[in-house]
CSV table of C-alpha atoms and ligand atoms in Angstrom, one decimal:
chain,number,residue,atom,x,y,z
G,1,MET,CA,71.1,61.6,113.9
G,2,SER,CA,72.2,60.4,117.3
G,3,ALA,CA,73.5,56.9,117.8
G,4,PRO,CA,71.1,54.3,119.0
G,5,ARG,CA,71.2,53.8,122.7
G,6,ALA,CA,72.6,50.6,124.2
G,7,ARG,CA,69.9,48.4,125.7
G,8,LEU,CA,70.6,47.5,129.3
G,9,GLY,CA,69.2,44.6,131.2
G,10,VAL,CA,69.6,45.2,134.9
G,11,LEU,CA,69.7,42.2,137.3
G,12,VAL,CA,68.6,42.9,140.8
G,13,SER,CA,67.8,41.2,144.1
G,14,GLY,CA,67.0,43.9,146.6
G,15,SER,CA,66.5,47.6,147.1
G,16,GLY,CA,67.7,48.7,143.7
G,17,SER,CA,69.2,52.1,144.5
G,18,ASN,CA,71.9,51.4,141.9
G,19,LEU,CA,69.2,50.5,139.5
G,20,GLN,CA,67.6,53.9,140.3
G,21,ALA,CA,70.9,55.7,139.6
G,22,LEU,CA,71.0,53.9,136.2
G,23,LEU,CA,67.3,54.8,135.5
G,24,ASP,CA,68.0,58.4,136.4
G,25,ALA,CA,71.0,58.6,134.1
G,26,CYS,CA,69.2,56.9,131.3
G,27,ALA,CA,66.4,59.5,131.6
G,28,GLN,CA,68.9,62.2,130.8
G,29,GLU,CA,69.1,63.4,127.2
G,30,GLY,CA,72.4,62.3,125.7
G,31,PHE,CA,73.0,59.4,127.9
G,32,PRO,CA,74.1,56.5,125.6
G,33,ALA,CA,72.0,53.7,127.2
G,34,GLU,CA,68.4,52.9,128.1
G,35,VAL,CA,67.1,50.3,130.6
G,36,ALA,CA,65.3,47.7,128.4
G,37,CYS,CA,64.3,45.5,131.3
G,38,VAL,CA,64.9,44.8,134.9
G,39,VAL,CA,65.0,41.2,136.1
G,40,SER,CA,64.9,40.1,139.7
G,41,ASN,CA,65.4,36.7,141.2
G,42,VAL,CA,63.5,37.8,144.3
G,43,PRO,CA,59.8,38.4,143.7
G,44,THR,CA,59.5,40.9,146.6
G,45,ALA,CA,62.5,43.1,145.6
G,46,PHE,CA,61.8,46.8,145.9
G,47,ALA,CA,63.8,47.3,142.7
G,48,LEU,CA,60.9,45.9,140.8
G,49,GLU,CA,58.8,48.8,142.0
G,50,ARG,CA,61.4,51.3,140.8
G,51,ALA,CA,61.4,49.7,137.4
G,52,ARG,CA,57.6,49.8,137.1
G,53,LYS,CA,57.5,53.4,138.3
G,54,ALA,CA,60.0,54.3,135.5
G,55,GLY,CA,57.9,52.5,132.9
G,56,VAL,CA,60.5,49.8,132.4
G,57,PRO,CA,59.4,46.1,132.0
G,58,ALA,CA,60.0,44.3,135.3
G,59,VAL,CA,60.4,40.6,135.2
G,60,VAL,CA,60.7,38.0,138.0
G,61,VAL,CA,62.9,35.0,137.4
G,62,ASP,CA,62.9,33.3,140.7
G,63,HIS,CA,65.9,30.9,141.2
G,64,LYS,CA,63.8,28.9,143.7
G,65,ALA,CA,61.3,28.1,141.0
G,66,HIS,CA,63.9,26.4,138.9
G,67,ALA,CA,65.2,22.9,139.5
G,68,SER,CA,68.8,23.7,138.6
G,69,LYS,CA,71.1,26.7,138.1
G,70,ALA,CA,71.2,25.8,134.4
G,71,ASP,CA,67.4,26.1,134.2
G,72,PHE,CA,67.4,29.4,136.1
G,73,GLU,CA,70.0,30.9,133.8
G,74,LYS,CA,68.1,29.7,130.7
G,75,ALA,CA,65.1,31.5,131.9
G,76,LEU,CA,67.2,34.6,132.7
G,77,LEU,CA,68.7,34.5,129.2
G,78,ALA,CA,65.2,34.2,127.7
G,79,ALA,CA,64.0,37.3,129.6
G,80,LEU,CA,67.0,39.3,128.5
G,81,ARG,CA,66.7,38.2,124.9
G,82,ASP,CA,63.0,38.9,124.8
G,83,ALA,CA,63.8,42.5,125.8
G,84,GLY,CA,66.5,42.8,123.2
G,85,VAL,CA,69.2,43.4,125.9
G,86,GLU,CA,72.7,44.1,124.7
G,87,TRP,CA,74.5,44.8,128.0
G,88,VAL,CA,73.8,43.3,131.4
G,89,CYS,CA,74.3,45.3,134.6
G,90,LEU,CA,74.3,43.5,137.9
G,91,ALA,CA,73.0,45.9,140.6
G,92,GLY,CA,72.9,44.1,143.9
G,93,PHE,CA,72.1,40.8,142.2
G,94,MET,CA,72.9,38.0,144.7
G,95,ARG,CA,73.4,35.0,142.4
G,96,LEU,CA,76.7,34.0,140.8
G,97,LEU,CA,76.5,33.6,137.1
G,98,SER,CA,78.1,30.7,135.3
G,99,ALA,CA,80.8,30.9,132.6
G,100,ASP,CA,78.2,29.4,130.3
G,101,PHE,CA,75.7,32.3,130.9
G,102,LEU,CA,78.5,34.9,130.7
G,103,GLY,CA,79.5,33.5,127.3
G,104,HIS,CA,76.2,34.7,125.9
G,105,TYR,CA,77.2,38.3,126.8
G,106,ALA,CA,80.9,38.1,126.5
G,107,GLY,CA,82.6,41.3,127.7
G,108,ARG,CA,79.2,42.9,128.2
G,109,VAL,CA,78.3,42.1,131.8
G,110,LEU,CA,79.2,44.7,134.5
G,111,ASN,CA,78.9,44.7,138.3
G,112,ILE,CA,79.3,47.2,141.0
G,113,HIS,CA,80.8,46.1,144.3
G,114,PRO,CA,81.1,48.1,147.5
G,115,SER,CA,84.9,47.8,148.1
G,116,LEU,CA,88.1,48.8,146.4
G,117,LEU,CA,88.7,45.5,144.7
G,118,PRO,CA,90.7,43.3,144.8
G,119,SER,CA,90.3,43.9,148.5
G,120,PHE,CA,87.1,42.5,150.2
G,121,PRO,CA,85.3,40.6,147.5
G,122,GLY,CA,82.1,38.7,148.3
G,123,LEU,CA,79.5,39.4,151.0
G,124,HIS,CA,79.6,42.2,153.6
G,125,ALA,CA,82.4,44.1,151.9
G,126,GLN,CA,82.0,47.1,154.1
G,127,ARG,CA,82.1,45.0,157.3
G,128,GLN,CA,85.2,43.3,156.0
G,129,ALA,CA,86.8,46.7,155.4
G,130,LEU,CA,85.9,47.9,158.9
G,131,GLU,CA,87.2,44.7,160.5
G,132,ARG,CA,90.5,45.1,158.7
G,133,GLY,CA,90.8,48.6,159.8
G,134,VAL,CA,91.4,50.2,156.4
G,135,LYS,CA,91.4,54.0,156.3
G,136,ILE,CA,90.1,54.3,152.7
G,137,ALA,CA,87.2,52.3,151.3
G,138,GLY,CA,85.1,52.7,148.2
G,139,CYS,CA,83.5,50.9,145.3
G,140,THR,CA,84.4,49.3,142.0
G,141,VAL,CA,82.7,48.7,138.7
G,142,HIS,CA,84.2,45.7,136.9
G,143,PHE,CA,83.5,43.3,134.1
G,144,VAL,CA,82.0,40.1,135.4
G,145,ASP,CA,83.9,36.8,135.1
G,146,ALA,CA,83.0,33.4,136.6
G,147,GLY,CA,84.8,34.3,139.9
G,148,THR,CA,83.4,36.3,142.8
G,149,ASP,CA,84.2,40.0,142.1
G,150,THR,CA,87.3,39.1,140.2
G,151,GLY,CA,86.8,40.5,136.7
G,152,PRO,CA,88.8,43.3,135.1
G,153,ILE,CA,88.3,46.7,136.9
G,154,ILE,CA,86.8,49.5,134.9
G,155,ALA,CA,86.4,52.3,137.5
G,156,GLN,CA,86.8,52.9,141.2
G,157,ALA,CA,85.8,55.6,143.7
G,158,ALA,CA,87.3,56.1,147.2
G,159,VAL,CA,85.8,57.4,150.4
G,160,PRO,CA,87.4,57.9,153.8
G,161,VAL,CA,86.7,55.5,156.7
G,162,LEU,CA,86.0,57.7,159.7
G,163,PRO,CA,86.9,56.6,163.3
G,164,GLU,CA,83.2,56.6,164.4
G,165,ASP,CA,82.0,54.6,161.3
G,166,ASP,CA,79.9,51.5,161.7
G,167,GLU,CA,78.7,49.3,158.8
G,168,LYS,CA,75.7,51.5,158.2
G,169,SER,CA,77.4,54.8,158.0
G,170,LEU,CA,80.3,53.5,155.9
G,171,SER,CA,77.8,51.7,153.5
G,172,ALA,CA,75.9,54.9,153.0
G,173,ARG,CA,79.0,56.9,152.2
G,174,ILE,CA,80.1,54.3,149.7
G,175,LEU,CA,76.6,54.0,148.2
G,176,THR,CA,76.6,57.7,147.3
G,177,GLU,CA,79.7,57.1,145.3
G,178,GLU,CA,78.2,53.9,143.7
G,179,HIS,CA,75.3,56.0,142.4
G,180,ARG,CA,77.8,58.3,140.7
G,181,LEU,CA,80.2,55.7,139.5
G,182,TYR,CA,78.0,53.1,138.0
G,183,PRO,CA,76.3,55.3,135.3
G,184,LEU,CA,79.7,56.8,134.5
G,185,ALA,CA,81.2,53.4,133.9
G,186,VAL,CA,78.2,52.1,132.0
G,187,GLY,CA,78.4,55.1,129.8
G,188,LEU,CA,82.0,54.6,129.1
G,189,ALA,CA,81.6,50.8,128.4
G,190,VAL,CA,78.7,51.1,126.0
G,191,THR,CA,80.4,53.8,124.0
G,192,GLY,CA,83.5,51.7,123.5
G,193,LYS,CA,85.7,53.7,125.8
G,194,VAL,CA,86.7,50.6,127.8
G,195,ALA,CA,89.0,48.1,126.2
G,196,LEU,CA,89.7,44.8,127.7
G,197,ASP,CA,93.5,44.1,128.0
G,198,GLY,CA,94.0,40.7,129.6
G,199,ALA,CA,93.1,41.0,133.3
G,200,ARG,CA,93.0,44.8,133.0
G,201,THR,CA,91.1,47.4,131.1
G,202,ARG,CA,92.2,50.5,129.3
G,203,VAL,CA,89.7,53.3,129.8
G,204,ASP,CA,89.4,56.5,127.8
G,205,ALA,CA,87.7,58.7,130.2
G,206,GLN,CA,88.5,62.0,128.5
G,207,THR,CA,85.1,62.0,126.9
G,208,THR,CA,81.9,63.4,128.5
G,209,VAL,CA,79.3,60.7,129.0
G,210,GLY,CA,75.9,62.4,129.6
G,211,GLU,CA,75.6,65.7,131.3
G,212,SER,CA,75.6,64.9,135.0
G,213,SER,CA,77.1,61.4,135.0
G,214,LEU,CA,80.6,62.6,134.6
G,215,ARG,CA,81.2,64.7,137.7
G,216,SER,CA,84.1,64.9,140.1
G,217,PRO,CA,83.7,63.1,143.3
G,218,GLY,CA,81.7,65.1,145.9
G,219,ALA,CA,80.1,67.4,143.3
G,220,PRO,CA,76.4,67.9,144.1
G,221,ARG,CA,73.9,65.8,142.2
G,222,SER,CA,71.8,68.0,139.9
J,301,GRF,C1,75.4,47.7,146.6
J,301,GRF,O1,76.2,48.1,147.7
J,301,GRF,C2,76.2,47.1,145.5
J,301,GRF,O2,77.5,47.6,145.4
J,301,GRF,C3,76.2,45.6,145.9
J,301,GRF,O3,74.9,45.4,146.5
J,301,GRF,C4,74.4,46.6,146.9
J,301,GRF,C5,73.1,46.8,146.2
J,301,GRF,O4,72.4,47.9,146.7
J,301,GRF,N1,76.6,44.8,144.9
J,301,GRF,P1,71.1,48.4,145.8
J,301,GRF,O5,70.1,47.3,145.7
J,301,GRF,O6,71.6,48.9,144.5
J,301,GRF,O7,70.5,49.5,146.7
């Protein structure tokens, strides 16, 4: 009998292309996780449509409808608990989570960020990279702590920065890698292949995690 799949709660605020990559990975036989619910703090987020289309419960917890951050996070936790969520994946979620919230899912909250951390945390990472003139950019999946994009790094993917790049073209190149990297990192984390070691992680990536999620960079999507 195959192991039960880890139940993911994906938190979103916008387009949800990384959510889509996770939904697609979860739809593959053998992938060790399923999306149990999607929660958006923005009622109009397109990510909610993606969830509904995939038959996944889509919940709005609007931060503006709550008097305090504590109340907002309480509602968020309730939505995740109602759906039996075991792991939380931030996918373009534009709110900072408190240490108190994170304590409820200790070591089980992941984020994807469009830079090679620790360079360029925070907003407009791709613009920051262009302004600084780096020649290599990329994306990072990391555990979430109470800082801004400061948690232990699980996996990274690099892309070149081309002389003619603008924010749009660089973001698109990075996003392609994000869609490959996030399912890979989630698969590793939920199967216990990622061990926290202080501020770092030790990753056993020798194992296959679902058919198409473990591919070398640049390999075509199936
Ligand atoms: C991605 O670039 C992600 O790295 C960042 O926010 C963006 C979200 O894009 N955290 P999408 O909503 O997944 O398309």
